[in-house]
CSV table of C-alpha atoms in Angstrom, one decimal:
chain,number,residue,atom,x,y,z
A,1,MET,CA,6.0,-20.1,-3.0
A,2,LEU,CA,8.9,-18.4,-5.1
A,3,ALA,CA,6.7,-18.5,-8.4
A,4,GLN,CA,3.6,-17.2,-6.3
A,5,ILE,CA,5.5,-14.1,-5.1
A,6,ALA,CA,6.7,-13.6,-8.8
A,7,VAL,CA,3.3,-13.9,-10.2
A,8,ASN,CA,1.8,-11.5,-7.5
A,9,SER,CA,4.5,-8.9,-8.9
A,10,VAL,CA,3.0,-9.1,-12.6
A,11,PRO,CA,0.1,-6.7,-12.0
A,12,ARG,CA,2.6,-4.0,-11.1
A,13,ALA,CA,4.7,-4.9,-14.1
A,14,LEU,CA,1.8,-4.4,-16.1
A,15,GLY,CA,0.7,-1.1,-14.5
A,16,LEU,CA,4.1,-0.1,-16.0
A,17,CYS,CA,3.3,-0.8,-19.4
A,18,ASP,CA,1.9,1.1,-22.1
A,19,ARG,CA,-0.9,-1.3,-23.1
A,20,ASP,CA,-3.1,1.1,-25.2
A,21,LYS,CA,-2.9,-0.6,-28.8
A,22,HIS,CA,-3.7,2.6,-30.3
A,23,SER,CA,-0.6,4.6,-28.6
A,24,PRO,CA,2.7,5.3,-30.3
A,25,THR,CA,4.7,3.9,-27.0
A,26,TYR,CA,2.5,0.4,-27.1
A,27,GLY,CA,4.7,-1.9,-25.2
A,28,CYS,CA,6.6,0.5,-23.4
A,29,VAL,CA,7.5,-1.2,-19.9
A,30,ASP,CA,8.8,2.3,-18.8
A,31,ARG,CA,6.1,4.5,-17.5
A,32,ALA,CA,8.3,7.5,-16.5
A,33,TYR,CA,9.0,7.6,-20.3
A,34,TRP,CA,5.4,7.1,-21.9
A,35,ASN,CA,3.3,8.1,-19.3
A,36,TYR,CA,4.9,10.8,-17.2
A,37,ARG,CA,7.4,12.2,-19.7
A,38,THR,CA,9.9,12.9,-17.3
A,39,THR,CA,12.6,11.4,-19.2
A,40,ASP,CA,13.7,11.7,-23.1
A,41,MET,CA,14.1,8.0,-23.5
A,42,ALA,CA,12.8,4.5,-22.2
A,43,ASN,CA,15.2,2.3,-20.2
A,44,ALA,CA,15.5,-0.8,-22.5
A,45,ARG,CA,15.7,-3.1,-19.0
A,46,MET,CA,12.4,-2.1,-18.3
A,47,GLN,CA,11.2,-4.2,-21.3
A,48,GLU,CA,12.5,-7.3,-19.5
A,49,GLY,CA,8.9,-7.4,-18.5
A,50,GLY,CA,8.0,-9.1,-21.6
A,51,LEU,CA,9.6,-12.3,-20.5
A,52,LEU,CA,7.6,-11.8,-17.0
A,53,PHE,CA,4.3,-11.6,-18.9
A,54,ALA,CA,5.2,-14.7,-21.1
A,55,MET,CA,6.1,-16.5,-18.0
A,56,ALA,CA,3.2,-15.5,-16.0
A,57,TRP,CA,0.8,-16.7,-19.2
A,58,ARG,CA,2.6,-20.1,-19.5
A,59,GLN,CA,3.1,-20.8,-15.5
A,60,THR,CA,0.4,-22.9,-15.0
A,61,GLY,CA,1.5,-24.6,-11.6
A,62,VAL,CA,1.0,-21.7,-9.1
A,63,GLY,CA,-1.9,-21.6,-7.0
A,64,ALA,CA,-3.4,-18.2,-7.8
A,65,ASN,CA,-2.0,-17.1,-11.2
A,66,MET,CA,-5.0,-15.2,-13.1
A,67,PHE,CA,-2.7,-15.1,-16.2
A,68,ALA,CA,-1.9,-18.7,-16.8
A,69,GLY,CA,-3.5,-19.4,-20.7
A,70,LYS,CA,-4.6,-15.6,-21.1
A,71,LYS,CA,-3.8,-15.2,-24.5
A,72,VAL,CA,-3.8,-11.2,-24.1
A,73,MET,CA,-0.3,-11.8,-22.0
A,74,ASP,CA,1.1,-13.3,-25.0
A,75,GLU,CA,0.1,-10.2,-27.0
A,76,TRP,CA,1.7,-8.1,-24.0
A,77,ALA,CA,5.1,-9.7,-24.1
A,78,ARG,CA,5.3,-9.5,-28.1
A,79,ALA,CA,4.4,-5.8,-27.7
A,80,ALA,CA,7.1,-5.3,-25.1
A,81,TRP,CA,9.4,-7.1,-27.5
A,82,ARG,CA,8.7,-5.1,-30.5
A,83,PHE,CA,8.9,-1.8,-28.5
A,84,TRP,CA,12.3,-3.1,-27.5
A,85,LEU,CA,13.3,-4.1,-31.2
A,86,SER,CA,12.3,-0.2,-32.3
A,87,ARG,CA,14.3,1.7,-29.8
A,88,ARG,CA,17.7,0.3,-30.5
A,89,ASN,CA,20.5,2.0,-31.7
A,90,GLY,CA,21.5,1.5,-35.5
A,91,ASP,CA,24.1,-1.1,-34.2
A,92,GLY,CA,21.6,-3.1,-32.3
A,93,SER,CA,22.7,-2.0,-28.8
A,94,VAL,CA,20.1,-0.3,-26.1
A,95,ASN,CA,20.6,2.2,-23.9
A,96,GLU,CA,19.7,2.2,-20.4
A,97,VAL,CA,20.5,5.8,-18.9
A,98,TYR,CA,21.1,8.3,-21.5
A,99,PRO,CA,20.8,8.4,-25.6
A,100,PHE,CA,23.6,6.4,-27.9
A,101,GLU,CA,25.0,5.2,-24.5
A,102,ARG,CA,25.4,1.6,-26.1
A,103,SER,CA,24.9,-0.1,-22.7
A,104,PHE,CA,26.5,-3.2,-22.6
A,105,CYS,CA,24.7,-4.3,-19.4
A,106,ALA,CA,21.5,-3.5,-20.7
A,107,THR,CA,22.0,-5.3,-24.2
A,108,SER,CA,23.4,-8.1,-22.3
A,109,PHE,CA,20.6,-9.0,-20.0
A,110,SER,CA,17.8,-7.3,-22.1
A,111,ALA,CA,18.6,-9.9,-25.2
A,112,ALA,CA,19.0,-12.8,-22.7
A,113,ALA,CA,15.4,-11.7,-21.8
A,114,PHE,CA,14.4,-11.9,-25.4
A,115,VAL,CA,15.6,-15.0,-26.1
A,116,GLU,CA,14.3,-16.5,-23.3
A,117,THR,CA,11.0,-15.5,-24.3
A,118,LEU,CA,11.2,-16.6,-27.6
A,119,LEU,CA,12.2,-20.2,-26.4
A,120,LEU,CA,9.2,-20.1,-24.3
A,121,ALA,CA,6.6,-18.9,-26.4
A,122,GLY,CA,7.0,-20.8,-29.5
A,123,GLY,CA,10.6,-20.5,-30.9
A,124,ALA,CA,11.5,-19.4,-34.3
A,125,LYS,CA,8.2,-20.3,-36.0
A,126,GLU,CA,6.3,-17.9,-33.8
A,127,TRP,CA,8.7,-14.7,-33.8
A,128,GLU,CA,10.3,-15.1,-37.0
A,129,LYS,CA,10.4,-11.6,-37.9
A,130,GLU,CA,11.4,-10.4,-34.4
A,131,ILE,CA,14.5,-13.0,-34.6
A,132,THR,CA,15.6,-11.7,-37.9
A,133,GLN,CA,15.2,-8.4,-36.5
A,134,ALA,CA,17.2,-9.0,-33.4
A,135,ARG,CA,20.4,-10.3,-35.3
A,136,ASN,CA,22.4,-7.5,-35.3
A,137,THR,CA,21.9,-6.9,-31.5
A,138,MET,CA,23.2,-10.7,-30.8
A,139,GLU,CA,26.3,-9.3,-33.6
A,140,TRP,CA,27.2,-6.2,-31.3
A,141,LEU,CA,27.2,-8.8,-28.6
A,142,CYS,CA,29.7,-10.9,-29.8
A,143,GLU,CA,31.8,-7.6,-31.0
A,144,ASN,CA,31.7,-6.2,-27.3
A,145,ARG,CA,32.5,-7.3,-23.9
A,146,ASN,CA,33.0,-6.0,-20.3
A,147,PRO,CA,35.2,-8.5,-18.3
A,148,ASP,CA,35.4,-6.2,-15.4
A,149,VAL,CA,31.7,-7.4,-14.4
A,150,ALA,CA,31.0,-11.1,-14.8
A,151,ASN,CA,27.3,-11.1,-14.3
A,152,GLN,CA,27.0,-9.0,-17.5
A,153,MET,CA,29.6,-11.2,-19.4
A,154,ALA,CA,27.4,-14.2,-18.2
A,155,ALA,CA,24.1,-12.6,-19.5
A,156,SER,CA,25.8,-12.0,-22.9
A,157,ALA,CA,26.6,-15.5,-23.2
A,158,LEU,CA,23.3,-16.6,-22.4
A,159,ALA,CA,21.8,-14.3,-25.2
A,160,LEU,CA,24.0,-15.6,-27.5
A,161,LYS,CA,23.7,-19.1,-26.4
A,162,GLY,CA,20.0,-18.7,-26.8
A,163,TYR,CA,19.9,-16.9,-30.0
A,164,SER,CA,22.3,-19.7,-31.4
A,165,VAL,CA,19.9,-22.4,-30.2
A,166,ILE,CA,16.8,-20.6,-31.7
A,167,THR,CA,18.3,-20.0,-34.9
A,168,GLY,CA,20.9,-22.9,-35.2
A,169,ASP,CA,23.7,-20.2,-36.4
A,170,ARG,CA,26.8,-21.6,-35.5
A,171,ARG,CA,28.3,-18.0,-35.7
A,172,PHE,CA,26.4,-17.5,-32.2
A,173,LEU,CA,27.2,-20.5,-30.7
A,174,LEU,CA,30.8,-20.2,-31.2
A,175,ALA,CA,30.6,-16.8,-30.3
A,176,ALA,CA,28.3,-18.0,-26.6
A,177,GLU,CA,31.4,-20.9,-26.4
A,178,ARG,CA,34.0,-18.2,-26.2
A,179,ARG,CA,32.1,-16.0,-23.9
A,180,ARG,CA,31.2,-18.5,-21.9
A,181,ASP,CA,35.1,-19.3,-21.6
A,182,GLU,CA,35.7,-16.0,-20.8
A,183,VAL,CA,33.7,-16.3,-18.0
A,184,LEU,CA,34.7,-19.4,-16.7
A,185,LYS,CA,38.8,-18.2,-16.9
A,186,SER,CA,37.7,-15.1,-14.8
A,187,ALA,CA,36.4,-16.8,-12.1
A,188,TYR,CA,38.6,-17.3,-9.0
A,189,GLU,CA,40.1,-20.4,-7.9
A,190,ASP,CA,37.4,-20.7,-5.0
A,191,GLY,CA,34.4,-20.0,-7.0
A,192,ILE,CA,34.5,-16.2,-7.0
A,193,PHE,CA,32.8,-14.5,-10.4
A,194,GLY,CA,34.4,-11.1,-10.0
A,195,GLU,CA,32.3,-7.9,-9.7
A,196,TYR,CA,35.1,-5.1,-10.2
A,197,GLY,CA,37.7,-7.2,-8.7
A,198,GLY,CA,35.8,-8.5,-5.9
A,199,LEU,CA,33.2,-10.9,-4.2
A,200,ASP,CA,29.6,-9.9,-4.4
A,201,VAL,CA,27.3,-12.3,-3.3
A,202,GLY,CA,24.4,-10.6,-4.9
A,203,TYR,CA,25.8,-10.2,-8.1
A,204,GLN,CA,27.6,-13.6,-7.6
A,205,THR,CA,24.1,-15.2,-7.9
A,206,ILE,CA,23.3,-13.5,-10.9
A,207,THR,CA,26.0,-14.7,-12.8
A,208,MET,CA,25.4,-18.2,-11.6
A,209,SER,CA,21.5,-18.2,-12.7
A,210,SER,CA,22.9,-16.8,-16.3
A,211,MET,CA,25.3,-19.4,-16.2
A,212,ALA,CA,23.1,-22.0,-15.4
A,213,ARG,CA,20.4,-21.0,-17.6
A,214,TYR,CA,23.4,-21.1,-20.6
A,215,MET,CA,24.0,-24.7,-19.1
A,216,VAL,CA,20.5,-25.7,-19.2
A,217,ILE,CA,19.4,-24.4,-22.8
A,218,GLY,CA,22.7,-26.0,-24.1
A,219,GLY,CA,21.6,-29.4,-22.7
A,220,GLY,CA,24.5,-29.7,-20.1
A,221,ASP,CA,28.3,-28.4,-19.6
A,222,THR,CA,30.8,-29.9,-17.3
A,223,ALA,CA,32.9,-26.9,-16.9
A,224,VAL,CA,30.1,-24.9,-16.4
A,225,GLU,CA,28.5,-27.3,-13.5
A,226,GLU,CA,31.8,-27.3,-11.7
A,227,ALA,CA,32.2,-23.8,-11.7
A,228,LEU,CA,28.5,-23.5,-10.3
A,229,MET,CA,29.1,-26.0,-7.7
A,230,LYS,CA,32.0,-24.0,-6.5
A,231,GLY,CA,30.2,-20.7,-6.5
A,232,GLU,CA,27.4,-22.4,-4.4
A,233,LYS,CA,29.7,-23.8,-2.0
A,234,LEU,CA,30.7,-20.0,-1.7
A,235,VAL,CA,27.3,-18.6,-1.5
A,236,ASN,CA,25.9,-21.2,0.9
A,237,GLU,CA,28.5,-20.2,3.5
A,238,ARG,CA,27.8,-16.4,2.9
A,239,LEU,CA,24.1,-16.6,3.9
A,240,ASP,CA,22.5,-16.3,7.1
A,241,GLU,CA,19.6,-18.3,8.7
A,242,MET,CA,16.9,-16.4,6.7
A,243,GLY,CA,18.9,-16.8,3.5
A,244,ARG,CA,20.6,-12.6,3.6
A,245,PRO,CA,23.9,-12.1,2.4
A,246,ASP,CA,26.0,-9.6,4.7
A,247,SER,CA,25.5,-6.4,2.0
A,248,ALA,CA,28.5,-4.6,3.9
A,249,GLN,CA,30.9,-7.4,3.0
A,250,ASN,CA,30.1,-7.3,-0.9
A,251,SER,CA,31.8,-5.4,-3.5
A,252,ARG,CA,28.9,-3.9,-4.6
A,253,ASN,CA,26.8,-4.1,-1.2
A,254,THR,CA,24.2,-6.2,-2.9
A,255,GLN,CA,21.0,-7.4,-0.7
A,256,PHE,CA,19.5,-9.7,-3.2
A,257,VAL,CA,20.1,-13.2,-3.8
A,258,TYR,CA,18.9,-14.4,-7.0
A,259,PRO,CA,17.8,-18.2,-6.4
A,260,TYR,CA,17.7,-20.4,-9.7
A,261,ALA,CA,20.9,-22.0,-9.7
A,262,LEU,CA,21.0,-22.2,-6.0
A,263,ALA,CA,17.6,-24.2,-6.7
A,264,LEU,CA,18.9,-26.3,-9.7
A,265,LEU,CA,21.8,-27.4,-7.7
A,266,LYS,CA,19.8,-28.3,-4.6
A,267,SER,CA,21.9,-26.1,-2.5
A,268,ASP,CA,21.3,-26.0,1.0
A,269,SER,CA,20.8,-22.6,1.4
A,270,MET,CA,17.7,-22.8,-0.3
A,271,GLU,CA,16.1,-23.9,2.9
A,272,ARG,CA,17.1,-20.5,4.7
A,273,ILE,CA,16.2,-18.6,1.5
A,274,MET,CA,12.7,-20.2,1.7
A,275,ALA,CA,12.4,-19.5,5.3
A,276,GLY,CA,13.3,-16.1,5.3
A,277,LEU,CA,11.1,-15.3,2.6
A,278,LYS,CA,8.2,-17.3,4.2
A,279,VAL,CA,8.5,-15.0,7.3
A,280,SER,CA,9.3,-11.6,5.2
A,281,ALA,CA,12.6,-11.0,6.8
A,282,SER,CA,14.7,-10.9,3.1
A,283,LEU,CA,14.4,-9.3,0.1
A,284,ASN,CA,11.8,-9.9,-2.5
A,285,PRO,CA,10.7,-8.7,-5.9
A,286,ALA,CA,7.8,-6.8,-4.4
A,287,TRP,CA,10.4,-4.5,-2.2
A,288,MET,CA,12.3,-3.5,-4.9
A,289,ASP,CA,12.5,-0.7,-7.3
A,290,ASP,CA,10.7,-0.4,-10.6
A,291,ARG,CA,14.0,-1.0,-12.5
A,292,TYR,CA,14.9,-4.3,-10.6
A,293,PHE,CA,12.0,-6.1,-9.3
A,294,THR,CA,11.2,-7.6,-12.6
A,295,PRO,CA,14.6,-9.8,-13.1
A,296,LEU,CA,14.3,-11.0,-9.7
A,297,ALA,CA,10.6,-12.1,-10.4
A,298,ILE,CA,12.0,-13.8,-13.6
A,299,ASP,CA,14.6,-15.8,-11.6
A,300,TYR,CA,12.0,-16.7,-8.7
A,301,ILE,CA,9.7,-18.6,-11.7
A,302,PHE,CA,12.5,-20.4,-13.0
A,303,ALA,CA,13.8,-21.2,-9.7
A,304,GLU,CA,10.3,-22.8,-8.7
A,305,ALA,CA,10.7,-25.3,-11.6
A,306,CYS,CA,13.8,-26.8,-9.9
A,307,LEU,CA,12.1,-27.2,-6.5
B,1,MET,CA,3.7,14.9,-26.8
B,2,LEU,CA,6.7,12.5,-25.8
B,3,MET,CA,9.8,14.2,-24.2
B,4,THR,CA,13.0,14.2,-26.5
B,5,THR,CA,16.4,15.1,-26.0
B,6,PRO,CA,16.1,18.4,-27.7
B,7,ARG,CA,13.0,19.1,-25.7
B,8,LEU,CA,14.5,18.0,-22.4
B,9,LEU,CA,17.5,20.2,-22.9
B,10,ILE,CA,15.4,23.4,-23.8
B,11,LEU,CA,13.0,22.8,-20.8
B,12,ARG,CA,16.3,22.2,-18.3
B,13,LEU,CA,18.0,25.1,-19.7
B,14,PHE,CA,14.8,27.3,-19.1
B,15,ASN,CA,14.2,25.6,-15.6
B,16,VAL,CA,17.7,26.5,-14.1
B,17,THR,CA,17.7,30.3,-15.8
B,18,PHE,CA,14.5,32.1,-16.7
B,19,GLY,CA,12.3,29.4,-14.8
B,20,ARG,CA,13.8,30.6,-11.7
B,21,ILE,CA,11.8,33.5,-11.7
B,22,GLY,CA,8.2,32.9,-10.4
B,23,PRO,CA,5.8,34.9,-12.6
B,24,ILE,CA,7.8,33.7,-15.9
B,25,ASN,CA,7.6,30.1,-14.5
B,26,ARG,CA,4.0,30.5,-14.1
B,27,ALA,CA,3.3,32.1,-17.5
B,28,PHE,CA,5.3,29.4,-19.0
B,29,ARG,CA,3.3,26.4,-17.3
B,30,LYS,CA,-0.3,28.4,-18.7
B,31,ALA,CA,1.1,28.4,-22.1
B,32,LEU,CA,2.1,24.9,-22.4
B,33,VAL,CA,-1.5,24.0,-20.8
B,34,ARG,CA,-3.0,26.4,-23.3
B,35,GLY,CA,-0.8,25.0,-26.2
B,36,LEU,CA,-0.8,21.4,-25.4
B,37,ILE,CA,-4.0,20.9,-23.9
B,38,GLN,CA,-6.9,23.6,-24.3
B,39,SER,CA,-6.3,24.4,-27.7
B,40,LYS,CA,-6.6,21.0,-29.4
B,41,LYS,CA,-10.4,19.6,-30.1
B,42,PRO,CA,-11.6,16.9,-27.5
B,43,GLY,CA,-11.2,14.1,-30.5
B,44,GLU,CA,-7.5,15.3,-31.0
B,45,ARG,CA,-6.4,15.3,-27.9
B,46,TYR,CA,-4.1,12.2,-27.2
B,47,VAL,CA,-3.2,11.6,-23.4
B,48,ALA,CA,-1.4,8.7,-22.4
B,49,SER,CA,-3.7,6.2,-20.1
B,50,SER,CA,-2.5,6.3,-16.6
B,51,ARG,CA,-4.6,3.2,-15.9
B,52,PHE,CA,-2.9,0.6,-13.6
B,53,PHE,CA,-3.6,-3.0,-14.3
B,54,ASP,CA,-7.5,-4.5,-14.1
B,55,PRO,CA,-8.1,-8.1,-14.2
B,56,ARG,CA,-11.1,-7.4,-16.5
B,57,GLU,CA,-8.3,-7.0,-19.0
B,58,LEU,CA,-7.6,-10.6,-19.1
């Protein structure tokens, strides 16, 4: 069911993407920029649609997936990432809201989605040029951090880890491990990954998803697994019978739940999350805005593979 | 023509100053339509596709 919900959102993501090969903004997934021209720059996070396209292409286990095995999905994924590569700042960072922002959040998450696409769609051999081009983005992530926000730190760890797996470059592996250590050290005794000094169940699950992907890509990590199990217990206690958090109790008032790590850990909460989705009682990608539905849909596909 | 930061700055500056005045606003809009669309030959006009997804593209 999770993957089906995610796949159902793919036409929306494709509709946001400039798919005209002759267009100067081919591959841009920010329609406000390339079509409506209401903004002077494209939001780099929208390019995470590239991973969703690649996943829909590879996702063969879903009942009604018209995108499975369609080569054009791979082309659109590549176009999305080429646009992302072309619109970075000189130092490799990317912008989300304003020019020359050098957003740690957008650089971490979009770079993580970029490496996940590479891992899914052929790795080093198929994407050699793009991998080389992305190197300075990874170098920028090595040098920059935002310790106040665990989810962004976890995404940067995932990006660096994935890039080290693809390239075999030890420098990025060491940087990924340092970043992972920072995330684990910053976690509170009871399993909270801090979001501006407090617990936010929604962002807790984003951090857990990134750390779970970090663990899986690396072939296992006992310390990460222990931290995730603590985190799972905490989330499990805070979801209601429909798998919803109490947003008023969250430090950032989130309503969403990223289920991948919970599914991976076989959390009891998954039963409630699925029950909530089944009766349309809980937030799902279709209810979210253009900016945030894609990452949640991606997480749903990762989660489905663990059920 | 894509939006750029200088174009956005100039446009916003106009919007909140002279653009407040109805006749000037309308004249500006007419000038934009004439300059960006009507003055171009059909083959030279680049208009971003506003198409959404169609399964026949697969």
